[in-house]
XYZ file of C-alpha atoms in Angstrom:
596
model
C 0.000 0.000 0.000
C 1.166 3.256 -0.663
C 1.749 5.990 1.428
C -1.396 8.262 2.304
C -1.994 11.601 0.653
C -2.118 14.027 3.654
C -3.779 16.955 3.488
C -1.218 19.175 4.870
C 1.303 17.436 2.713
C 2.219 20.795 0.794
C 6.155 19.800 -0.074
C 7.091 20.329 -3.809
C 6.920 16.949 -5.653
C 10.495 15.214 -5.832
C 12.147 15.657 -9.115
C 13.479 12.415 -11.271
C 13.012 9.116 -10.923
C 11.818 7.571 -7.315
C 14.523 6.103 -5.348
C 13.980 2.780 -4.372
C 12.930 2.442 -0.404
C 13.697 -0.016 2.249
C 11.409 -1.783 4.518
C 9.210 1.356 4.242
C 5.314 1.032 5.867
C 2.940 3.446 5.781
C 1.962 4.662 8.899
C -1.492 3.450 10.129
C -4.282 6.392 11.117
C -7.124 4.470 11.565
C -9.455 5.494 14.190
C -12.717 7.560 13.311
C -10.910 10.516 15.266
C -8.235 10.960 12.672
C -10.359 9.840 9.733
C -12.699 12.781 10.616
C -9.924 15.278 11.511
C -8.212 14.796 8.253
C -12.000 14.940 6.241
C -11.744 18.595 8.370
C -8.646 19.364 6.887
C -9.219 18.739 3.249
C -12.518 21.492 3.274
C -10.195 23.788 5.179
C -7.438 23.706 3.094
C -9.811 24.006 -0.303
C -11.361 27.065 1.560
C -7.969 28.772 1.850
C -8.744 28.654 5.800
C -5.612 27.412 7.064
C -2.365 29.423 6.240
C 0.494 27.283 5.113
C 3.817 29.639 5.400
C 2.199 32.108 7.641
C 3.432 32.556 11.122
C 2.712 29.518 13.808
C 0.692 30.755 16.468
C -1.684 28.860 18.330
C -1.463 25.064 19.156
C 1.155 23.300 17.872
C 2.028 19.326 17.764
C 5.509 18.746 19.932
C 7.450 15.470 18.443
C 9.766 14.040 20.432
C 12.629 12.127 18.371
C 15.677 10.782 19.688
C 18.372 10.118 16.755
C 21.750 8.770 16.823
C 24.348 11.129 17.534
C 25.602 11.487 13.858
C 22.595 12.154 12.136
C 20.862 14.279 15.184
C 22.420 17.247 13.265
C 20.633 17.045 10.146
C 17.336 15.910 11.453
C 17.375 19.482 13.483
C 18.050 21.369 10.860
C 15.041 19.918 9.419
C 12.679 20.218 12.387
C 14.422 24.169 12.489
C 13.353 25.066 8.906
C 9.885 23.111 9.876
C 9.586 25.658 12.153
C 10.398 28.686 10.586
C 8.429 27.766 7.480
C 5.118 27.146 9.913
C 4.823 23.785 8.402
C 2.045 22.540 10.072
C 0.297 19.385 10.365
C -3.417 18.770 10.466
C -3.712 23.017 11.136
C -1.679 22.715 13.748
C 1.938 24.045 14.271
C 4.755 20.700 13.824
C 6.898 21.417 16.778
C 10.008 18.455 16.307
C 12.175 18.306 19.243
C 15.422 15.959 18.675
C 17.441 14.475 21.184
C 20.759 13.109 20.765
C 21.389 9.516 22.060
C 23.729 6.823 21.169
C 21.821 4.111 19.362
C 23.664 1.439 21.712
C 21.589 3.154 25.295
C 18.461 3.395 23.514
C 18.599 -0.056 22.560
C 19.411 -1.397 25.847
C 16.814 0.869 27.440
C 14.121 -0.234 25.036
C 14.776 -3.811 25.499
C 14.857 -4.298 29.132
C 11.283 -2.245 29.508
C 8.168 -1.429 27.958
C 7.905 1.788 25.864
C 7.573 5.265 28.067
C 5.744 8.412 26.409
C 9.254 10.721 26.578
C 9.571 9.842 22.762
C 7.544 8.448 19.705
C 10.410 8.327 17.174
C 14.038 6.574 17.070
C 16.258 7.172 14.138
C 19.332 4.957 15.803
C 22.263 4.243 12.923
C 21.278 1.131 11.789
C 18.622 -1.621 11.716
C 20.369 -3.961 13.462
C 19.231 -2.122 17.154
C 15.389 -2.138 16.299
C 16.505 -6.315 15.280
C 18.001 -6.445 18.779
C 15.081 -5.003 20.716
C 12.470 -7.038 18.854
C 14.965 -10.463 19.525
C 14.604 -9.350 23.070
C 10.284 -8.612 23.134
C 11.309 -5.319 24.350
C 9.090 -2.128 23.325
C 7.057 -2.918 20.170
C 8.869 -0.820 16.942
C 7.971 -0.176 13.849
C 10.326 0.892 11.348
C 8.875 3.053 8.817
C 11.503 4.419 6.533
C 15.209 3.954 5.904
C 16.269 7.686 5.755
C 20.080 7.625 4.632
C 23.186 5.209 4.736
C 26.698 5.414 5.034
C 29.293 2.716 4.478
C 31.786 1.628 6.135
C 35.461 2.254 5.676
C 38.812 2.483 6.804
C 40.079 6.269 7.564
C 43.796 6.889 7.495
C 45.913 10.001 7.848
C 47.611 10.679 4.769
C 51.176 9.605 6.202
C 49.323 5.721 6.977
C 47.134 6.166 3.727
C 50.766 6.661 1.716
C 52.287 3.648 3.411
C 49.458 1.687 2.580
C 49.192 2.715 -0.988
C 46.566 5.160 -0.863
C 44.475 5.460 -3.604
C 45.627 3.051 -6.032
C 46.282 0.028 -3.712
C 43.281 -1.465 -2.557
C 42.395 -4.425 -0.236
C 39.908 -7.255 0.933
C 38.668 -6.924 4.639
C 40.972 -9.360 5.518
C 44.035 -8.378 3.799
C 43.181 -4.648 4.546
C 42.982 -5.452 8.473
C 46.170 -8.129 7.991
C 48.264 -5.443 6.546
C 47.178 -2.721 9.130
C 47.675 -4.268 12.312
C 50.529 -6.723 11.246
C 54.455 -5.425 12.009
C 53.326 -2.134 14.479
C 52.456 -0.594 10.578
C 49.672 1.207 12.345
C 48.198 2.014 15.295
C 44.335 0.989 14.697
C 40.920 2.397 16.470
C 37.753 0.931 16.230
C 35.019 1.678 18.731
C 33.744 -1.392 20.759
C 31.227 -3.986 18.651
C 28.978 -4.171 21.573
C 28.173 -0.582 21.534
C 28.519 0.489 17.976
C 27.059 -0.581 14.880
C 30.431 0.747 12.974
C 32.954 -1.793 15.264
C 30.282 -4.614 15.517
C 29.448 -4.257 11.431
C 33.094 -4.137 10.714
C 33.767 -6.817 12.552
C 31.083 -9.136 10.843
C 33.311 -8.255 7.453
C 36.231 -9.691 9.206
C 34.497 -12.714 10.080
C 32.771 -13.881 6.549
C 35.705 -12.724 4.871
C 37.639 -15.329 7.355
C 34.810 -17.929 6.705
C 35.135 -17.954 2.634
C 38.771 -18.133 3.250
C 39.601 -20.536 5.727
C 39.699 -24.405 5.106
C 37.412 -25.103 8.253
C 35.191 -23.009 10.350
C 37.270 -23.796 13.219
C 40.110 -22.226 11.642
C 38.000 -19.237 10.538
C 36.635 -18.855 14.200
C 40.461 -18.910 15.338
C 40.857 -16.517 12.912
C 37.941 -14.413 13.696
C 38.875 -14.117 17.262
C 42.721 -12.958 16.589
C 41.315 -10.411 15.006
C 39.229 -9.424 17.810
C 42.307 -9.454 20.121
C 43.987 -7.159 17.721
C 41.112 -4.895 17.542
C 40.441 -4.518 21.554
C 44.091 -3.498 21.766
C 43.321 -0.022 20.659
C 39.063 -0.265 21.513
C 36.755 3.382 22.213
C 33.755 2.958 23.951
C 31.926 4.570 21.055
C 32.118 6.169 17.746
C 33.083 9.825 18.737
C 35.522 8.448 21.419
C 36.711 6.767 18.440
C 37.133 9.856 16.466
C 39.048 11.215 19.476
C 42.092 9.737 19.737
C 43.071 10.491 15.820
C 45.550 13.493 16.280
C 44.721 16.539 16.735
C 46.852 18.349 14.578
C 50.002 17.681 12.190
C 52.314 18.640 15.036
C 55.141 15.840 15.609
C 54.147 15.333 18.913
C 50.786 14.637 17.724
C 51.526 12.300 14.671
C 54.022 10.282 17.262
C 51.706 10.188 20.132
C 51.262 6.288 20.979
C 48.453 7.239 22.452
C 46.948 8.754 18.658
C 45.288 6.215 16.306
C 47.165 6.812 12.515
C 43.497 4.512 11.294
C 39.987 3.915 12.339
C 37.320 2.270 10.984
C 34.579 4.532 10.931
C 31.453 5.648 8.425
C 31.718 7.491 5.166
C 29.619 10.134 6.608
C 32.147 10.293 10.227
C 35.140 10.928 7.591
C 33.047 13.640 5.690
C 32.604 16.089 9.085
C 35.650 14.866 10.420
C 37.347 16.110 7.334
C 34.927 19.303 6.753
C 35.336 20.406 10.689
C 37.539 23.540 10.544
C 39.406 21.467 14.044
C 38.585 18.183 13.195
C 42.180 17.656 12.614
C 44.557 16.247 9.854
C 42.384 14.910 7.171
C 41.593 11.267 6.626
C 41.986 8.770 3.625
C 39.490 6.214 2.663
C 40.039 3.020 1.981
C 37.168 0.991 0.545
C 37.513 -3.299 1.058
C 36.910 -4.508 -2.104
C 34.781 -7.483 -1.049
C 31.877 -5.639 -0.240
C 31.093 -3.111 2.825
C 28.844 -2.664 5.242
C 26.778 -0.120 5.735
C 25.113 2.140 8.623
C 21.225 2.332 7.636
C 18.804 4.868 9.719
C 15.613 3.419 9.963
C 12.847 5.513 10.800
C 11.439 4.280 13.915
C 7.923 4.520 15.677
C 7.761 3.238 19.404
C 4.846 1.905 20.573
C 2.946 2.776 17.312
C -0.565 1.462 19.199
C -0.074 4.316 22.220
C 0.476 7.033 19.632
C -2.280 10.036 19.714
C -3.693 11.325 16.617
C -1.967 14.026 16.322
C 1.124 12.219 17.408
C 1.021 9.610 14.664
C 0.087 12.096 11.899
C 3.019 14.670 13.443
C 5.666 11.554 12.375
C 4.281 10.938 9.061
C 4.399 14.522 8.593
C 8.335 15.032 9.742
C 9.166 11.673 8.109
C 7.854 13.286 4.713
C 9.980 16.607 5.107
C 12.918 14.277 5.254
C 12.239 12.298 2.927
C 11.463 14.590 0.408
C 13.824 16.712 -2.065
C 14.902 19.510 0.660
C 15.497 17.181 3.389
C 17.520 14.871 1.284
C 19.636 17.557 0.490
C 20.331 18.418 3.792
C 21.125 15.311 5.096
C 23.222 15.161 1.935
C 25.056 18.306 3.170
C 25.638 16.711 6.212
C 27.190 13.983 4.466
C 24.623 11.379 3.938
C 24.303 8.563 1.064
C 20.371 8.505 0.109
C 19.046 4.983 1.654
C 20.181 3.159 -1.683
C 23.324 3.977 -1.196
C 24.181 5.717 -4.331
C 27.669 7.305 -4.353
C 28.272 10.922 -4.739
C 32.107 11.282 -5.970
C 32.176 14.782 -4.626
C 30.811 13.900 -1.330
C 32.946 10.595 -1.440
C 35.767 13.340 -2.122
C 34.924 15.796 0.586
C 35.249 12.305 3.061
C 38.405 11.109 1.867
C 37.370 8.208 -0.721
C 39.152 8.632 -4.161
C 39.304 6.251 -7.523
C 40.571 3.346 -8.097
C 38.615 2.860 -4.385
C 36.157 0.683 -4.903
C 33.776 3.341 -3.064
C 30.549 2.801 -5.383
C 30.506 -0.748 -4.735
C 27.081 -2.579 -3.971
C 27.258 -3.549 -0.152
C 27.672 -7.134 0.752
C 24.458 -8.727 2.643
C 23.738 -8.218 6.111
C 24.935 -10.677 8.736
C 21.994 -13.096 10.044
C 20.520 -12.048 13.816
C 22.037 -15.242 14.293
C 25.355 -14.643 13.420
C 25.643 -11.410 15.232
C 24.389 -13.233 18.206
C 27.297 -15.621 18.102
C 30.204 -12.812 16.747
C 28.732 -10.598 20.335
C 29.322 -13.387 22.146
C 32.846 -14.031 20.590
C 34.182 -11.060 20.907
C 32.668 -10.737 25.078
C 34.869 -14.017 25.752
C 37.860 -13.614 23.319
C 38.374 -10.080 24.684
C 37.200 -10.562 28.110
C 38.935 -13.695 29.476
C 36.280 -15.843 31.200
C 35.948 -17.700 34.499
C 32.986 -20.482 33.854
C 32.399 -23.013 36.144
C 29.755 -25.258 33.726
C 27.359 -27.567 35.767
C 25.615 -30.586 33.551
C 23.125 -32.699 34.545
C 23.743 -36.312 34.640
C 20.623 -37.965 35.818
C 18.872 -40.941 34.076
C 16.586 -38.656 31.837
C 19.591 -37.250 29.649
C 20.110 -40.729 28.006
C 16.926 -40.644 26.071
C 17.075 -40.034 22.509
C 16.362 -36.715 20.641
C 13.860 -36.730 17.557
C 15.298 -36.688 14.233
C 19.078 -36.755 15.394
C 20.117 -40.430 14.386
C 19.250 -41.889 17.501
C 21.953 -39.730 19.732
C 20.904 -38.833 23.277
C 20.262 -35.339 25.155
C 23.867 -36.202 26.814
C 25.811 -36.537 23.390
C 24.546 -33.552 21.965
C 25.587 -32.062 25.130
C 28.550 -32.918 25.081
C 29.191 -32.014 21.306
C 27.437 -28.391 21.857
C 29.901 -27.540 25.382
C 33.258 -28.885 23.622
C 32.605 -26.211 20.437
C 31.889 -23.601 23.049
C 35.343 -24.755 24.542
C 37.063 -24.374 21.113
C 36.080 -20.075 21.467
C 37.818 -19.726 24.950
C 40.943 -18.212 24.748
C 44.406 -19.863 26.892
C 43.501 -16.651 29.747
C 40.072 -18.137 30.106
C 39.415 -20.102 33.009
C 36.751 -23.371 32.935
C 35.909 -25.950 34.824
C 33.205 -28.923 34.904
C 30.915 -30.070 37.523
C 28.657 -32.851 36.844
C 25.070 -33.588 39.293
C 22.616 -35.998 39.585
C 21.999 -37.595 43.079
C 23.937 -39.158 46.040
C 27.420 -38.885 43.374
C 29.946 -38.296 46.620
C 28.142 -39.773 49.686
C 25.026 -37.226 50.766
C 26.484 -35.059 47.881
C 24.628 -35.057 44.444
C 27.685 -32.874 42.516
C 31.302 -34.569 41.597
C 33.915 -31.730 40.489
C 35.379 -33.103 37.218
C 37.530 -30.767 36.346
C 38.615 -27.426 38.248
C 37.939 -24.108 36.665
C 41.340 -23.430 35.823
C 43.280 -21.433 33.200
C 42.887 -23.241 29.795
C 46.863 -22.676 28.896
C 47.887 -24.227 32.405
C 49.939 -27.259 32.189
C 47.471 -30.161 33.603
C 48.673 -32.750 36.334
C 48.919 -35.379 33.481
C 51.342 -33.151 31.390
C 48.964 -31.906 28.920
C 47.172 -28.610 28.853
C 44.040 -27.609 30.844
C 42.021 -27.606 27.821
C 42.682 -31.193 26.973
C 41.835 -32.219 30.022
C 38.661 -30.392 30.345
C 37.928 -31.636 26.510
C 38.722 -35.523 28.404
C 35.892 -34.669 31.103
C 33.594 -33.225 29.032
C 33.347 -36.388 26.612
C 33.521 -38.844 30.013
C 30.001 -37.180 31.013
C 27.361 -39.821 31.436
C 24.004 -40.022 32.634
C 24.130 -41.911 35.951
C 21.522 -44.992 36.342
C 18.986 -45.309 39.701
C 19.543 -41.555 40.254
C 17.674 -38.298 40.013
C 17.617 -34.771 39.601
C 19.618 -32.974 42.729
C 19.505 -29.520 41.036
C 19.113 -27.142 44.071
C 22.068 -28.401 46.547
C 24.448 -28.571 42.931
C 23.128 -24.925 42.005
C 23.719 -23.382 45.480
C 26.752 -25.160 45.945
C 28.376 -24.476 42.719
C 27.358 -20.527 43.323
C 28.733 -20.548 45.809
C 32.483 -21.577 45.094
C 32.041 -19.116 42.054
C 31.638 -16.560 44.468
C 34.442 -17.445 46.602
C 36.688 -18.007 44.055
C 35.700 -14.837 41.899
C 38.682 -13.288 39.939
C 38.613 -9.718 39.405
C 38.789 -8.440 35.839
C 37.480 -11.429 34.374
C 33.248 -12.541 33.538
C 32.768 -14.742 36.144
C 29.791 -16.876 35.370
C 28.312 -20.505 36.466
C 26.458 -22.601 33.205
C 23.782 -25.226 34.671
C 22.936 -27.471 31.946
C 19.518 -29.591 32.763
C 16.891 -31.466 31.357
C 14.325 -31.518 34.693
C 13.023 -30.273 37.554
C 14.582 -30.651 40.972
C 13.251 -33.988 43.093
C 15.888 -34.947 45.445
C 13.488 -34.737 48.553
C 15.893 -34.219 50.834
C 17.664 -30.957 49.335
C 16.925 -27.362 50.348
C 13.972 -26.094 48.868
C 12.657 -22.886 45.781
C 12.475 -20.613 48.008
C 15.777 -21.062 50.258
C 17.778 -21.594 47.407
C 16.265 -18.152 46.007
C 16.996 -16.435 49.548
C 20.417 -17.454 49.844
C 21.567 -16.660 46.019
C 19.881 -13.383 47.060
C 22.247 -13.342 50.146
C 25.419 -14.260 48.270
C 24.916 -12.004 45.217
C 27.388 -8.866 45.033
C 26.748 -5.972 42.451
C 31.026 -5.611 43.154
C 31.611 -8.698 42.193
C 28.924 -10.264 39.780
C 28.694 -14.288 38.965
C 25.409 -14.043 36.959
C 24.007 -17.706 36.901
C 22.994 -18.681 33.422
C 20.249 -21.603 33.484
C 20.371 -23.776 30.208
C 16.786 -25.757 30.212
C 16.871 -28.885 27.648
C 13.501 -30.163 26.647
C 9.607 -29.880 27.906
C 10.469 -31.653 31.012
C 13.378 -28.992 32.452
C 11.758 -26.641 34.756
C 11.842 -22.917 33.594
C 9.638 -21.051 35.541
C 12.038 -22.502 38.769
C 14.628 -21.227 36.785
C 14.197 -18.053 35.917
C 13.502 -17.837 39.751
C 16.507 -18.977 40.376
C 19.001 -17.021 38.021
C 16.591 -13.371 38.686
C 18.834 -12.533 42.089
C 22.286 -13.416 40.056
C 21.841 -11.112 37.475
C 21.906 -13.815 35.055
C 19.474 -15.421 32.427
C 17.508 -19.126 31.540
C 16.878 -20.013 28.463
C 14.800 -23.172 26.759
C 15.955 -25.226 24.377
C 14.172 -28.165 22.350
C 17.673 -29.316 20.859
C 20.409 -29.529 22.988
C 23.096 -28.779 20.365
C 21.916 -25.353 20.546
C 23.394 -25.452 23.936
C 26.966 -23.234 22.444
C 24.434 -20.787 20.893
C 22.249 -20.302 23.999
C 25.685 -19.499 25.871
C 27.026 -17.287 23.652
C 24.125 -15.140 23.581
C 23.971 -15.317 26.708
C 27.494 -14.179 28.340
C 27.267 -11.634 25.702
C 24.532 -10.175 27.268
C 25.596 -10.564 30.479
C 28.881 -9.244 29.844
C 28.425 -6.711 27.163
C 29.080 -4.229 29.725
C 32.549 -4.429 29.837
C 35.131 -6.321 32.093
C 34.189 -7.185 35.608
């Protein structure tokens, strides 16, 4: 359906052929109140009664919008000229008031909680935020529009650019990051993948490059995750912290700062006001990969589209017009903005620091999965994190029966197979261990430490590594005949050495893996278990508890009881080789805050 013709839409038509438009929707008005208000309208406005251009007096319609810091700029400028033109909406004043807010904090904010009136529209800097509050059944979103894009590229000061062969030399992702980090040739900046959509976008080039180059995706993953380590070397917390530590001038004590980045990877559209800003600093080279780039999108966002007022909803469809139309395309052109199909303007690409033979007109490649973005998070939270996991599996009787459709392997062998690929992503500073439950396994005691949560690179007490030896106790786990589930003494106890044994600096975390509920009669009960995990708990020194429940028979509503005090997570699965997904989503949420 196309969009509707409002009657206060009074922008000149768009010249040229349409662009093409992403994932656009038009807005919904479709109670009686606006149907009626917008019949008003039409006789008013073919009666000359309502001004257009004349001065805004009276009511007006306030907007609230809260836009990524980078395009916040050029979506005021907007909302300013919307306001000096009296552009009104409905015979009423539009009144846009934009608020800028990393995309990262709005997404958290909107995930963890419903939707709050203090703002109706979200332009963050790229889809994959509205994705990750959606995954999470945050606030309900609708994205509307894609307003601009920007790709994504690697900025250089001319010095770097010359040593890498800037323009004519050009480079994959993975030959372009090789070459730059490799030797001390550079000193590289990238702002941290779990808070920007530039580092974590970037970082999923890295990673399929790796994956259509590597013989196996072990290798790739290895690959993948040396990367990472590079990258966290020199990490900002966000996109303009990134932008900071270029140099600020072409002083010699600037260029030779160790402290100064000679590269970032940053947008197109970063470079262009970097490079415009009369004290941005020394200007910055592009360099375009050659095997396609990402891209920063800005999706026009409604939140809570059902809670919107008439006036409210109408007010958005009315500001989302003025920037998409030809003005409001210019000036987020101005600004330094691709249009939303990403068309290349050589003089902007100039102005930014992109040149020929760069391949800076290139299509982008296709987006990463949610899936795969899950799994990269979760990568990069261990690899650059170091880890203390203490993983707890359940060993009772139930865990031998056979899962539908998987060749006649049990709940315990796909397991087993899941936890020793999540082993292959730790890192030789990570520290694991294995306990295994079930009931009455060491006299009274239904737990049996198989292996201690130790550093993976530690020599073992048979002479090989940690990591072999954890690999050796994770493929001797068996489900234990005549016993049962002893799932609240194991989860208390095993909290509890976490807690005494917590390591600073690390994410210190306990895994319970289980397939049922709790029925050892004699073991402490819900509601004690949930009091004293309340009592051992420390905001200072967080072990959040993340409960992995396998099958229809596992307990989750126990479970989520139990992890809520720890800070931690549960999460149902139907196939148990999901099990290294589930975890990796889940220590990257967990941890995506930063070391502990």
């Amino acid at each position: 359906m196309g969009r509707h013709s409002l009657p206060d839409d009074s922008a000149p038509p768009r010249t040229g052929s349409p662009r093409p438009r992403a994932r656009r929707r038009t807005i919904a008005l479709a109670t009686t109140v606006v149907v009626a208000a917008a019949a008003g309208s039409v006789v008013a406005v073919s009666n000359g009664l309502l001004p257009f251009g004349a001065s805004c007096g009276g009511d007006a319609v306030q907007l609230a919008v809260v836009a990524s810091p980078d395009i916040a700029p050029a979506l005021e400028a907007v909302a300013d000229q919307a306001r000096k033109d009296a552009i009104r909406t409905d015979g009423k004043c539009l009144d846009v008031k934009i608020n800028a807010q990393p995309s990262s904090e709005v997404a958290d904010s909107l995930a963890g909680r419903p939707a709050t009136a203090e703002f109706q529209v979200w332009v963050p800097d790229s889809d994959l935020w509205v994705d990750r509050v959606t995954d999470e059944r945050g606030s309900a979103l609708t994205s509307v529009s894609t307003l601009a894009s920007s790709p994504i590229a690697l900025g250089t000061i001319h010095s770097a650019a010359k040593t890498l062969g800037w323009p004519g030399k050009t480079y994959s992702w993975t030959t372009l990051t090789r070459t730059a980090t490799s030797g001390g040739t550079l000193r590289l900046g990238v702002a941290d993948p779990a808070r920007s959509a530039t580092g974590l976008l970037a970082l999923a080039r890295i990673n399929a490059a790796n994956r259509k180059e590597a013989d196996s995706a072990d290798d790739a993953a290895t690959r993948t995750a040396a990367a990472a380590k590079v990258l966290y070397e020199r990490v900002a917390d966000g996109d303009d912290q990134v932008l900071a530590t270029l140099p600020r001038n072409d002083s010699g004590t600037e260029l030779g700062n160790p402290r100064r980045n000679q590269a970032v990877l940053l947008s197109e559209q970063a470079a262009y006001a970097h490079n415009t800003s009369p004290d941005g600093g020394p200007p910055l080279d592009l360099f375009y990969p050659t095997d396609g780039t990402a891209r920063l999108t800005y999706p026009y966002t409604l939140v809570d589209e059902d809670a919107l007022t008439a006036d409210q909803s109408r007010a958005a469809n009315r500001f989302m017009t003025l920037l998409d139309d030809t003005p409001g395309q210019r000036t987020l052109h101005d600004h330094g903005f691709r249009p939303d199909n990403g068309t290349a303007d050589p003089k902007l690409t100039g102005a930014a620091g992109g040149r020929a033979p760069q391949p800076y007109s290139a299509a982008p490649a296709d987006l990463p999965t949610a899936k795969d973005l899950q799994a990269l998070l979760g990568m990069w939270t261990i690899t650059v994190q170091s880890a203390r996991i203490t993983t707890v599996v359940d060993a009772s009787p139930s865990m031998a029966e056979a899962v539908p459709g998987q060749g006649g392997r049990s709940r315990m062998d796909l397991a087993k197979n899941s936890l020793l690929q999540a082993l292959s992503t730790f890192t030789p500073e990570d520290e694991i261990g294995l306990w295994k439950f079930a009931t009455h396994l060491d006299g009274d005691r239904d737990y049996v430490e198989l292996s201690p949560t130790d550093r993976l690179g530690d020599r073992g007490a048979h002479g090989g590594t940690h990591r072999d030896e954890l690999a050796t106790a994770f493929n001797s786990l068996a489900p234990v005949p005549r016993s049962a589930t002893g799932l609240y003494d194991t989860t208390l106890a095993a909290y509890q050495r976490a807690c005494a044994t917590y390591t600073s600096g690390k994410f210190n975390t306990v895994v319970l893996v289980t397939d049922g509920a709790n029925d050892d009669i004699g073991s402490i009960g819900l509601d004690s278990l949930v009091a004293d995990l309340k009592r051992l708990a420390d905001p200072k020194r967080p072990v959040p508890l993340v409960a992995v429940a396998i099958g229809p028979q596992a307990d989750l509503a126990a479970l989520n009881r139990v992890v809520a005090p720890t800070g931690g997570s549960a999460h149902q699965v139907s196939d148990p080789s999901q099990i290294h997904e589930v975890i990796l989503k889940a220590i990257m949420a967990a941890g995506s805050n930063g070391p502990r």
